[in-house]
Every structure is written in C-alpha cells, then in structure tokens.
mmCIF file with all atom_site columns, N, CA and C in Angstrom:
data_model
loop_
_atom_site.group_PDB
_atom_site.id
_atom_site.type_symbol
_atom_site.label_atom_id
_atom_site.label_alt_id
_atom_site.label_comp_id
_atom_site.label_asym_id
_atom_site.label_entity_id
_atom_site.label_seq_id
_atom_site.pdbx_PDB_ins_code
_atom_site.Cartn_x
_atom_site.Cartn_y
_atom_site.Cartn_z
_atom_site.occupancy
_atom_site.B_iso_or_equiv
_atom_site.pdbx_formal_charge
_atom_site.auth_seq_id
_atom_site.auth_comp_id
_atom_site.auth_asym_id
_atom_site.auth_atom_id
_atom_site.pdbx_PDB_model_num
ATOM 1   N N  . UNK A 1 1  ? 112.454 98.387  109.183 1.00 0.00 ? 1  UNK A N  1
ATOM 2   C CA . UNK A 1 1  ? 111.333 99.227  109.544 1.00 0.00 ? 1  UNK A CA 1
ATOM 3   C C  . UNK A 1 1  ? 110.345 99.262  108.382 1.00 0.00 ? 1  UNK A C  1
ATOM 4   N N  . UNK A 1 2  ? 109.081 99.074  108.673 1.00 0.00 ? 2  UNK A N  1
ATOM 5   C CA . UNK A 1 2  ? 108.037 99.112  107.654 1.00 0.00 ? 2  UNK A CA 1
ATOM 6   C C  . UNK A 1 2  ? 106.957 100.100 108.067 1.00 0.00 ? 2  UNK A C  1
ATOM 7   N N  . UNK A 1 3  ? 106.162 100.464 107.079 1.00 0.00 ? 3  UNK A N  1
ATOM 8   C CA . UNK A 1 3  ? 105.020 101.338 107.314 1.00 0.00 ? 3  UNK A CA 1
ATOM 9   C C  . UNK A 1 3  ? 103.758 100.596 106.913 1.00 0.00 ? 3  UNK A C  1
ATOM 10  N N  . UNK A 1 4  ? 102.705 100.814 107.667 1.00 0.00 ? 4  UNK A N  1
ATOM 11  C CA . UNK A 1 4  ? 101.417 100.262 107.295 1.00 0.00 ? 4  UNK A CA 1
ATOM 12  C C  . UNK A 1 4  ? 100.368 101.348 107.461 1.00 0.00 ? 4  UNK A C  1
ATOM 13  N N  . UNK A 1 5  ? 99.468  101.388 106.507 1.00 0.00 ? 5  UNK A N  1
ATOM 14  C CA . UNK A 1 5  ? 98.349  102.327 106.577 1.00 0.00 ? 5  UNK A CA 1
ATOM 15  C C  . UNK A 1 5  ? 97.055  101.532 106.572 1.00 0.00 ? 5  UNK A C  1
ATOM 16  N N  . UNK A 1 6  ? 96.268  101.727 107.611 1.00 0.00 ? 6  UNK A N  1
ATOM 17  C CA . UNK A 1 6  ? 94.958  101.092 107.698 1.00 0.00 ? 6  UNK A CA 1
ATOM 18  C C  . UNK A 1 6  ? 93.888  102.109 107.305 1.00 0.00 ? 6  UNK A C  1
ATOM 19  N N  . UNK A 1 7  ? 93.013  101.718 106.409 1.00 0.00 ? 7  UNK A N  1
ATOM 20  C CA . UNK A 1 7  ? 91.812  102.502 106.119 1.00 0.00 ? 7  UNK A CA 1
ATOM 21  C C  . UNK A 1 7  ? 90.712  101.925 106.987 1.00 0.00 ? 7  UNK A C  1
ATOM 22  N N  . UNK A 1 8  ? 90.111  102.735 107.813 1.00 0.00 ? 8  UNK A N  1
ATOM 23  C CA . UNK A 1 8  ? 89.091  102.253 108.740 1.00 0.00 ? 8  UNK A CA 1
ATOM 24  C C  . UNK A 1 8  ? 87.773  102.972 108.484 1.00 0.00 ? 8  UNK A C  1
ATOM 25  N N  . UNK A 1 9  ? 86.725  102.470 109.164 1.00 0.00 ? 9  UNK A N  1
ATOM 26  C CA . UNK A 1 9  ? 85.443  103.192 109.123 1.00 0.00 ? 9  UNK A CA 1
ATOM 27  C C  . UNK A 1 9  ? 85.667  104.594 109.674 1.00 0.00 ? 9  UNK A C  1
ATOM 28  N N  . UNK A 1 10 ? 84.785  105.473 109.338 1.00 0.00 ? 10 UNK A N  1
ATOM 29  C CA . UNK A 1 10 ? 84.900  106.841 109.842 1.00 0.00 ? 10 UNK A CA 1
ATOM 30  C C  . UNK A 1 10 ? 84.967  106.852 111.360 1.00 0.00 ? 10 UNK A C  1
ATOM 31  N N  . UNK A 1 11 ? 85.818  107.755 111.875 1.00 0.00 ? 11 UNK A N  1
ATOM 32  C CA . UNK A 1 11 ? 85.878  107.931 113.321 1.00 0.00 ? 11 UNK A CA 1
ATOM 33  C C  . UNK A 1 11 ? 84.685  108.756 113.763 1.00 0.00 ? 11 UNK A C  1
ATOM 34  N N  . UNK A 1 12 ? 84.173  108.441 114.931 1.00 0.00 ? 12 UNK A N  1
ATOM 35  C CA . UNK A 1 12 ? 83.001  109.145 115.444 1.00 0.00 ? 12 UNK A CA 1
ATOM 36  C C  . UNK A 1 12 ? 83.394  110.426 116.173 1.00 0.00 ? 12 UNK A C  1
ATOM 37  N N  . UNK A 1 13 ? 84.496  110.364 116.908 1.00 0.00 ? 13 UNK A N  1
ATOM 38  C CA . UNK A 1 13 ? 84.874  111.542 117.699 1.00 0.00 ? 13 UNK A CA 1
ATOM 39  C C  . UNK A 1 13 ? 86.393  111.605 117.859 1.00 0.00 ? 13 UNK A C  1
ATOM 40  N N  . UNK A 1 14 ? 86.899  112.786 118.214 1.00 0.00 ? 14 UNK A N  1
ATOM 41  C CA . UNK A 1 14 ? 88.349  112.941 118.411 1.00 0.00 ? 14 UNK A CA 1
ATOM 42  C C  . UNK A 1 14 ? 88.905  112.079 119.537 1.00 0.00 ? 14 UNK A C  1
ATOM 43  N N  . UNK A 1 15 ? 88.091  111.722 120.507 1.00 0.00 ? 15 UNK A N  1
ATOM 44  C CA . UNK A 1 15 ? 88.606  110.890 121.598 1.00 0.00 ? 15 UNK A CA 1
ATOM 45  C C  . UNK A 1 15 ? 88.980  109.489 121.097 1.00 0.00 ? 15 UNK A C  1
ATOM 46  N N  . UNK A 1 16 ? 88.312  109.036 120.017 1.00 0.00 ? 16 UNK A N  1
ATOM 47  C CA . UNK A 1 16 ? 88.689  107.752 119.401 1.00 0.00 ? 16 UNK A CA 1
ATOM 48  C C  . UNK A 1 16 ? 90.121  107.827 118.887 1.00 0.00 ? 16 UNK A C  1
ATOM 49  N N  . UNK A 1 17 ? 90.473  108.937 118.305 1.00 0.00 ? 17 UNK A N  1
ATOM 50  C CA . UNK A 1 17 ? 91.813  109.139 117.770 1.00 0.00 ? 17 UNK A CA 1
ATOM 51  C C  . UNK A 1 17 ? 92.841  109.069 118.888 1.00 0.00 ? 17 UNK A C  1
ATOM 52  N N  . UNK A 1 18 ? 92.555  109.764 119.974 1.00 0.00 ? 18 UNK A N  1
ATOM 53  C CA . UNK A 1 18 ? 93.481  109.766 121.105 1.00 0.00 ? 18 UNK A CA 1
ATOM 54  C C  . UNK A 1 18 ? 93.644  108.371 121.695 1.00 0.00 ? 18 UNK A C  1
ATOM 55  N N  . UNK A 1 19 ? 92.542  107.639 121.796 1.00 0.00 ? 19 UNK A N  1
ATOM 56  C CA . UNK A 1 19 ? 92.595  106.291 122.357 1.00 0.00 ? 19 UNK A CA 1
ATOM 57  C C  . UNK A 1 19 ? 93.451  105.379 121.475 1.00 0.00 ? 19 UNK A C  1
ATOM 58  N N  . UNK A 1 20 ? 93.260  105.456 120.176 1.00 0.00 ? 20 UNK A N  1
ATOM 59  C CA . UNK A 1 20 ? 94.038  104.620 119.260 1.00 0.00 ? 20 UNK A CA 1
ATOM 60  C C  . UNK A 1 20 ? 95.516  104.984 119.334 1.00 0.00 ? 20 UNK A C  1
ATOM 61  N N  . UNK A 1 21 ? 95.821  106.265 119.320 1.00 0.00 ? 21 UNK A N  1
ATOM 62  C CA . UNK A 1 21 ? 97.228  106.682 119.390 1.00 0.00 ? 21 UNK A CA 1
ATOM 63  C C  . UNK A 1 21 ? 97.876  106.201 120.672 1.00 0.00 ? 21 UNK A C  1
ATOM 64  N N  . UNK A 1 22 ? 97.160  106.316 121.778 1.00 0.00 ? 22 UNK A N  1
ATOM 65  C CA . UNK A 1 22 ? 97.712  105.929 123.072 1.00 0.00 ? 22 UNK A CA 1
ATOM 66  C C  . UNK A 1 22 ? 97.966  104.426 123.140 1.00 0.00 ? 22 UNK A C  1
ATOM 67  N N  . UNK A 1 23 ? 96.991  103.631 122.729 1.00 0.00 ? 23 UNK A N  1
ATOM 68  C CA . UNK A 1 23 ? 97.127  102.171 122.811 1.00 0.00 ? 23 UNK A CA 1
ATOM 69  C C  . UNK A 1 23 ? 98.158  101.655 121.812 1.00 0.00 ? 23 UNK A C  1
ATOM 70  N N  . UNK A 1 24 ? 98.087  102.134 120.573 1.00 0.00 ? 24 UNK A N  1
ATOM 71  C CA . UNK A 1 24 ? 98.996  101.620 119.544 1.00 0.00 ? 24 UNK A CA 1
ATOM 72  C C  . UNK A 1 24 ? 100.447 101.991 119.824 1.00 0.00 ? 24 UNK A C  1
ATOM 73  N N  . UNK A 1 25 ? 100.678 103.155 120.410 1.00 0.00 ? 25 UNK A N  1
ATOM 74  C CA . UNK A 1 25 ? 102.056 103.581 120.674 1.00 0.00 ? 25 UNK A CA 1
ATOM 75  C C  . UNK A 1 25 ? 102.738 102.717 121.734 1.00 0.00 ? 25 UNK A C  1
ATOM 76  N N  . UNK A 1 26 ? 101.958 101.939 122.487 1.00 0.00 ? 26 UNK A N  1
ATOM 77  C CA . UNK A 1 26 ? 102.560 101.084 123.516 1.00 0.00 ? 26 UNK A CA 1
ATOM 78  C C  . UNK A 1 26 ? 102.753 99.641  123.035 1.00 0.00 ? 26 UNK A C  1
ATOM 79  N N  . UNK A 1 27 ? 102.387 99.353  121.792 1.00 0.00 ? 27 UNK A N  1
ATOM 80  C CA . UNK A 1 27 ? 102.499 97.981  121.287 1.00 0.00 ? 27 UNK A CA 1
ATOM 81  C C  . UNK A 1 27 ? 103.930 97.654  120.887 1.00 0.00 ? 27 UNK A C  1
ATOM 82  N N  . UNK A 1 28 ? 104.340 96.408  121.059 1.00 0.00 ? 28 UNK A N  1
ATOM 83  C CA . UNK A 1 28 ? 105.691 96.004  120.671 1.00 0.00 ? 28 UNK A CA 1
ATOM 84  C C  . UNK A 1 28 ? 105.956 96.290  119.188 1.00 0.00 ? 28 UNK A C  1
ATOM 85  N N  . UNK A 1 29 ? 107.093 96.883  118.928 1.00 0.00 ? 29 UNK A N  1
ATOM 86  C CA . UNK A 1 29 ? 107.513 97.139  117.557 1.00 0.00 ? 29 UNK A CA 1
ATOM 87  C C  . UNK A 1 29 ? 107.041 98.459  116.971 1.00 0.00 ? 29 UNK A C  1
ATOM 88  N N  . UNK A 1 30 ? 106.095 99.110  117.607 1.00 0.00 ? 30 UNK A N  1
ATOM 89  C CA . UNK A 1 30 ? 105.557 100.364 117.059 1.00 0.00 ? 30 UNK A CA 1
ATOM 90  C C  . UNK A 1 30 ? 106.489 101.514 117.409 1.00 0.00 ? 30 UNK A C  1
ATOM 91  N N  . UNK A 1 31 ? 106.944 102.215 116.371 1.00 0.00 ? 31 UNK A N  1
ATOM 92  C CA . UNK A 1 31 ? 107.816 103.369 116.574 1.00 0.00 ? 31 UNK A CA 1
ATOM 93  C C  . UNK A 1 31 ? 107.068 104.683 116.433 1.00 0.00 ? 31 UNK A C  1
ATOM 94  N N  . UNK A 1 32 ? 106.025 104.704 115.596 1.00 0.00 ? 32 UNK A N  1
ATOM 95  C CA . UNK A 1 32 ? 105.304 105.954 115.360 1.00 0.00 ? 32 UNK A CA 1
ATOM 96  C C  . UNK A 1 32 ? 103.871 105.632 114.948 1.00 0.00 ? 32 UNK A C  1
ATOM 97  N N  . UNK A 1 33 ? 102.936 106.413 115.458 1.00 0.00 ? 33 UNK A N  1
ATOM 98  C CA . UNK A 1 33 ? 101.522 106.248 115.106 1.00 0.00 ? 33 UNK A CA 1
ATOM 99  C C  . UNK A 1 33 ? 100.955 107.609 114.736 1.00 0.00 ? 33 UNK A C  1
ATOM 100 N N  . UNK A 1 34 ? 100.276 107.659 113.596 1.00 0.00 ? 34 UNK A N  1
ATOM 101 C CA . UNK A 1 34 ? 99.561  108.867 113.204 1.00 0.00 ? 34 UNK A CA 1
ATOM 102 C C  . UNK A 1 34 ? 98.149  108.461 112.832 1.00 0.00 ? 34 UNK A C  1
ATOM 103 N N  . UNK A 1 35 ? 97.183  109.119 113.437 1.00 0.00 ? 35 UNK A N  1
ATOM 104 C CA . UNK A 1 35 ? 95.786  108.857 113.119 1.00 0.00 ? 35 UNK A CA 1
ATOM 105 C C  . UNK A 1 35 ? 95.236  110.092 112.419 1.00 0.00 ? 35 UNK A C  1
ATOM 106 N N  . UNK A 1 36 ? 94.741  109.877 111.212 1.00 0.00 ? 36 UNK A N  1
ATOM 107 C CA . UNK A 1 36 ? 94.199  110.971 110.411 1.00 0.00 ? 36 UNK A CA 1
ATOM 108 C C  . UNK A 1 36 ? 92.680  110.924 110.515 1.00 0.00 ? 36 UNK A C  1
ATOM 109 N N  . UNK A 1 37 ? 92.137  111.804 111.341 1.00 0.00 ? 37 UNK A N  1
ATOM 110 C CA . UNK A 1 37 ? 90.702  111.791 111.644 1.00 0.00 ? 37 UNK A CA 1
ATOM 111 C C  . UNK A 1 37 ? 89.848  111.949 110.389 1.00 0.00 ? 37 UNK A C  1
ATOM 112 N N  . UNK A 1 38 ? 90.090  112.979 109.608 1.00 0.00 ? 38 UNK A N  1
ATOM 113 C CA . UNK A 1 38 ? 89.245  113.258 108.438 1.00 0.00 ? 38 UNK A CA 1
ATOM 114 C C  . UNK A 1 38 ? 89.374  112.202 107.341 1.00 0.00 ? 38 UNK A C  1
ATOM 115 N N  . UNK A 1 39 ? 90.550  111.611 107.204 1.00 0.00 ? 39 UNK A N  1
ATOM 116 C CA . UNK A 1 39 ? 90.765  110.599 106.177 1.00 0.00 ? 39 UNK A CA 1
ATOM 117 C C  . UNK A 1 39 ? 90.422  109.198 106.671 1.00 0.00 ? 39 UNK A C  1
ATOM 118 N N  . UNK A 1 40 ? 90.181  109.053 107.971 1.00 0.00 ? 40 UNK A N  1
ATOM 119 C CA . UNK A 1 40 ? 89.897  107.759 108.596 1.00 0.00 ? 40 UNK A CA 1
ATOM 120 C C  . UNK A 1 40 ? 91.011  106.753 108.318 1.00 0.00 ? 40 UNK A C  1
ATOM 121 N N  . UNK A 1 41 ? 92.255  107.214 108.554 1.00 0.00 ? 41 UNK A N  1
ATOM 122 C CA . UNK A 1 41 ? 93.409  106.345 108.353 1.00 0.00 ? 41 UNK A CA 1
ATOM 123 C C  . UNK A 1 41 ? 94.263  106.300 109.607 1.00 0.00 ? 41 UNK A C  1
ATOM 124 N N  . UNK A 1 42 ? 94.901  105.149 109.795 1.00 0.00 ? 42 UNK A N  1
ATOM 125 C CA . UNK A 1 42 ? 95.861  104.968 110.873 1.00 0.00 ? 42 UNK A CA 1
ATOM 126 C C  . UNK A 1 42 ? 97.174  104.546 110.232 1.00 0.00 ? 42 UNK A C  1
ATOM 127 N N  . UNK A 1 43 ? 98.214  105.359 110.424 1.00 0.00 ? 43 UNK A N  1
ATOM 128 C CA . UNK A 1 43 ? 99.526  105.060 109.857 1.00 0.00 ? 43 UNK A CA 1
ATOM 129 C C  . UNK A 1 43 ? 100.464 104.667 110.987 1.00 0.00 ? 43 UNK A C  1
ATOM 130 N N  . UNK A 1 44 ? 101.128 103.539 110.792 1.00 0.00 ? 44 UNK A N  1
ATOM 131 C CA . UNK A 1 44 ? 102.019 103.004 111.820 1.00 0.00 ? 44 UNK A CA 1
ATOM 132 C C  . UNK A 1 44 ? 103.366 102.691 111.191 1.00 0.00 ? 44 UNK A C  1
ATOM 133 N N  . UNK A 1 45 ? 104.427 103.175 111.828 1.00 0.00 ? 45 UNK A N  1
ATOM 134 C CA . UNK A 1 45 ? 105.790 102.782 111.456 1.00 0.00 ? 45 UNK A CA 1
ATOM 135 C C  . UNK A 1 45 ? 106.212 101.755 112.493 1.00 0.00 ? 45 UNK A C  1
ATOM 136 N N  . UNK A 1 46 ? 106.623 100.560 112.024 1.00 0.00 ? 46 UNK A N  1
ATOM 137 C CA . UNK A 1 46 ? 106.898 99.492  112.984 1.00 0.00 ? 46 UNK A CA 1
ATOM 138 C C  . UNK A 1 46 ? 108.089 98.646  112.573 1.00 0.00 ? 46 UNK A C  1
ATOM 139 N N  . UNK A 1 47 ? 108.614 97.939  113.565 1.00 0.00 ? 47 UNK A N  1
ATOM 140 C CA . UNK A 1 47 ? 109.702 96.982  113.366 1.00 0.00 ? 47 UNK A CA 1
ATOM 141 C C  . UNK A 1 47 ? 109.057 95.614  113.162 1.00 0.00 ? 47 UNK A C  1
ATOM 142 N N  . UNK A 1 48 ? 109.203 95.064  111.968 1.00 0.00 ? 48 UNK A N  1
ATOM 143 C CA . UNK A 1 48 ? 108.528 93.820  111.628 1.00 0.00 ? 48 UNK A CA 1
ATOM 144 C C  . UNK A 1 48 ? 109.060 92.607  112.388 1.00 0.00 ? 48 UNK A C  1
ATOM 145 N N  . UNK A 1 49 ? 110.189 92.745  113.097 1.00 0.00 ? 49 UNK A N  1
ATOM 146 C CA . UNK A 1 49 ? 110.706 91.614  113.869 1.00 0.00 ? 49 UNK A CA 1
ATOM 147 C C  . UNK A 1 49 ? 110.022 91.497  115.232 1.00 0.00 ? 49 UNK A C  1
ATOM 148 N N  . UNK A 1 50 ? 109.351 92.548  115.667 1.00 0.00 ? 50 UNK A N  1
ATOM 149 C CA . UNK A 1 50 ? 108.698 92.508  116.979 1.00 0.00 ? 50 UNK A CA 1
ATOM 150 C C  . UNK A 1 50 ? 107.196 92.794  116.937 1.00 0.00 ? 50 UNK A C  1
ATOM 151 N N  . UNK A 1 51 ? 106.651 93.109  115.771 1.00 0.00 ? 51 UNK A N  1
ATOM 152 C CA . UNK A 1 51 ? 105.221 93.354  115.655 1.00 0.00 ? 51 UNK A CA 1
ATOM 153 C C  . UNK A 1 51 ? 104.740 92.941  114.283 1.00 0.00 ? 51 UNK A C  1
ATOM 154 N N  . UNK A 1 52 ? 103.429 92.786  114.155 1.00 0.00 ? 52 UNK A N  1
ATOM 155 C CA . UNK A 1 52 ? 102.901 92.379  112.853 1.00 0.00 ? 52 UNK A CA 1
ATOM 156 C C  . UNK A 1 52 ? 101.627 93.155  112.518 1.00 0.00 ? 52 UNK A C  1
ATOM 157 N N  . UNK A 1 53 ? 101.364 93.332  111.241 1.00 0.00 ? 53 UNK A N  1
ATOM 158 C CA . UNK A 1 53 ? 100.136 94.017  110.822 1.00 0.00 ? 53 UNK A CA 1
ATOM 159 C C  . UNK A 1 53 ? 98.879  93.332  111.342 1.00 0.00 ? 53 UNK A C  1
ATOM 160 N N  . UNK A 1 54 ? 98.904  92.013  111.440 1.00 0.00 ? 54 UNK A N  1
ATOM 161 C CA . UNK A 1 54 ? 97.733  91.281  111.925 1.00 0.00 ? 54 UNK A CA 1
ATOM 162 C C  . UNK A 1 54 ? 97.438  91.626  113.386 1.00 0.00 ? 54 UNK A C  1
ATOM 163 N N  . UNK A 1 55 ? 98.495  91.738  114.179 1.00 0.00 ? 55 UNK A N  1
ATOM 164 C CA . UNK A 1 55 ? 98.301  92.119  115.584 1.00 0.00 ? 55 UNK A CA 1
ATOM 165 C C  . UNK A 1 55 ? 97.692  93.517  115.675 1.00 0.00 ? 55 UNK A C  1
ATOM 166 N N  . UNK A 1 56 ? 98.223  94.433  114.900 1.00 0.00 ? 56 UNK A N  1
ATOM 167 C CA . UNK A 1 56 ? 97.748  95.818  114.953 1.00 0.00 ? 56 UNK A CA 1
ATOM 168 C C  . UNK A 1 56 ? 96.302  95.918  114.444 1.00 0.00 ? 56 UNK A C  1
ATOM 169 N N  . UNK A 1 57 ? 95.985  95.136  113.435 1.00 0.00 ? 57 UNK A N  1
ATOM 170 C CA . UNK A 1 57 ? 94.616  95.131  112.922 1.00 0.00 ? 57 UNK A CA 1
ATOM 171 C C  . UNK A 1 57 ? 93.654  94.618  113.993 1.00 0.00 ? 57 UNK A C  1
ATOM 172 N N  . UNK A 1 58 ? 94.063  93.575  114.696 1.00 0.00 ? 58 UNK A N  1
ATOM 173 C CA . UNK A 1 58 ? 93.233  93.039  115.769 1.00 0.00 ? 58 UNK A CA 1
ATOM 174 C C  . UNK A 1 58 ? 92.996  94.062  116.877 1.00 0.00 ? 58 UNK A C  1
ATOM 175 N N  . UNK A 1 59 ? 94.014  94.827  117.187 1.00 0.00 ? 59 UNK A N  1
ATOM 176 C CA . UNK A 1 59 ? 93.877  95.845  118.234 1.00 0.00 ? 59 UNK A CA 1
ATOM 177 C C  . UNK A 1 59 ? 92.924  96.941  117.774 1.00 0.00 ? 59 UNK A C  1
ATOM 178 N N  . UNK A 1 60 ? 93.047  97.361  116.522 1.00 0.00 ? 60 UNK A N  1
ATOM 179 C CA . UNK A 1 60 ? 92.125  98.385  116.000 1.00 0.00 ? 60 UNK A CA 1
ATOM 180 C C  . UNK A 1 60 ? 90.680  97.901  116.066 1.00 0.00 ? 60 UNK A C  1
ATOM 181 N N  . UNK A 1 61 ? 90.485  96.643  115.724 1.00 0.00 ? 61 UNK A N  1
ATOM 182 C CA . UNK A 1 61 ? 89.134  96.081  115.773 1.00 0.00 ? 61 UNK A CA 1
ATOM 183 C C  . UNK A 1 61 ? 88.603  96.072  117.202 1.00 0.00 ? 61 UNK A C  1
ATOM 184 N N  . UNK A 1 62 ? 89.454  95.664  118.152 1.00 0.00 ? 62 UNK A N  1
ATOM 185 C CA . UNK A 1 62 ? 89.042  95.658  119.553 1.00 0.00 ? 62 UNK A CA 1
ATOM 186 C C  . UNK A 1 62 ? 88.700  97.055  120.060 1.00 0.00 ? 62 UNK A C  1
ATOM 187 N N  . UNK A 1 63 ? 89.356  98.057  119.487 1.00 0.00 ? 63 UNK A N  1
ATOM 188 C CA . UNK A 1 63 ? 89.095  99.441  119.899 1.00 0.00 ? 63 UNK A CA 1
ATOM 189 C C  . UNK A 1 63 ? 87.862  100.018 119.206 1.00 0.00 ? 63 UNK A C  1
ATOM 190 N N  . UNK A 1 64 ? 87.226  99.216  118.339 1.00 0.00 ? 64 UNK A N  1
ATOM 191 C CA . UNK A 1 64 ? 85.983  99.654  117.717 1.00 0.00 ? 64 UNK A CA 1
ATOM 192 C C  . UNK A 1 64 ? 86.098  100.198 116.316 1.00 0.00 ? 64 UNK A C  1
ATOM 193 N N  . UNK A 1 65 ? 87.270  100.056 115.696 1.00 0.00 ? 65 UNK A N  1
ATOM 194 C CA . UNK A 1 65 ? 87.448  100.539 114.322 1.00 0.00 ? 65 UNK A CA 1
ATOM 195 C C  . UNK A 1 65 ? 87.519  99.352  113.371 1.00 0.00 ? 65 UNK A C  1
ATOM 196 N N  . UNK A 1 66 ? 86.568  99.268  112.476 1.00 0.00 ? 66 UNK A N  1
ATOM 197 C CA . UNK A 1 66 ? 86.597  98.208  111.483 1.00 0.00 ? 66 UNK A CA 1
ATOM 198 C C  . UNK A 1 66 ? 87.599  98.563  110.382 1.00 0.00 ? 66 UNK A C  1
ATOM 199 N N  . UNK A 1 67 ? 88.531  97.648  110.125 1.00 0.00 ? 67 UNK A N  1
ATOM 200 C CA . UNK A 1 67 ? 89.550  97.870  109.099 1.00 0.00 ? 67 UNK A CA 1
ATOM 201 C C  . UNK A 1 67 ? 88.965  97.514  107.735 1.00 0.00 ? 67 UNK A C  1
ATOM 202 N N  . UNK A 1 68 ? 88.975  98.475  106.830 1.00 0.00 ? 68 UNK A N  1
ATOM 203 C CA . UNK A 1 68 ? 88.445  98.261  105.485 1.00 0.00 ? 68 UNK A CA 1
ATOM 204 C C  . UNK A 1 68 ? 89.526  97.759  104.536 1.00 0.00 ? 68 UNK A C  1
ATOM 205 N N  . UNK A 1 69 ? 90.754  98.251  104.722 1.00 0.00 ? 69 UNK A N  1
ATOM 206 C CA . UNK A 1 69 ? 91.884  97.809  103.899 1.00 0.00 ? 69 UNK A CA 1
ATOM 207 C C  . UNK A 1 69 ? 93.179  98.183  104.602 1.00 0.00 ? 69 UNK A C  1
ATOM 208 N N  . UNK A 1 70 ? 94.277  97.587  104.121 1.00 0.00 ? 70 UNK A N  1
ATOM 209 C CA . UNK A 1 70 ? 95.591  97.932  104.661 1.00 0.00 ? 70 UNK A CA 1
ATOM 210 C C  . UNK A 1 70 ? 96.611  97.902  103.547 1.00 0.00 ? 70 UNK A C  1
ATOM 211 N N  . UNK A 1 71 ? 97.614  98.760  103.689 1.00 0.00 ? 71 UNK A N  1
ATOM 212 C CA . UNK A 1 71 ? 98.684  98.845  102.688 1.00 0.00 ? 71 UNK A CA 1
ATOM 213 C C  . UNK A 1 71 ? 100.009 98.865  103.433 1.00 0.00 ? 71 UNK A C  1
ATOM 214 N N  . UNK A 1 72 ? 100.866 97.907  103.101 1.00 0.00 ? 72 UNK A N  1
ATOM 215 C CA . UNK A 1 72 ? 102.173 97.806  103.752 1.00 0.00 ? 72 UNK A CA 1
ATOM 216 C C  . UNK A 1 72 ? 103.236 98.264  102.765 1.00 0.00 ? 72 UNK A C  1
ATOM 217 N N  . UNK A 1 73 ? 104.150 99.101  103.245 1.00 0.00 ? 73 UNK A N  1
ATOM 218 C CA . UNK A 1 73 ? 105.259 99.551  102.375 1.00 0.00 ? 73 UNK A CA 1
ATOM 219 C C  . UNK A 1 73 ? 106.566 99.491  103.129 1.00 0.00 ? 73 UNK A C  1
#
C-alpha cells in the first residue's frame, strides 16, 4: 500500500471536491481518497499492484485539475 499526494491548482468550488472523491474512489487500486479544498491537495492511498500514480494524475487532469506536483510515500 502506498500513499500519493497531488498538489493541484486551486479548486473553484466544493462540487469539484465531491466529483474528484467520487470518481477517484471507484478507480482500481484506490483504497482511500481525501481532497483538501483549502490546501488544493488530493491524497490517495492505493495498491500499487492494481493502480498507478500516472493513471490517477491523468484522471485528475481530465476532471479539470492541473497537477502541479506529486509526492509518493
């Protein structure tokens, strides 16, 4: 199990947060998603055998959030 934190552009509205949480929680390998509105961060706990940071970054981009940086631990 790994954790990844994406720093994204500022969120425009709370509905963006809900949309990201809903979509990301259904992705393969994702066990937990936390979106921090004020900090503009998305934290994901995932199983690296069934999901990858690149996939999750692509999904965030498709949802309208530009990823500024990512940190995997």
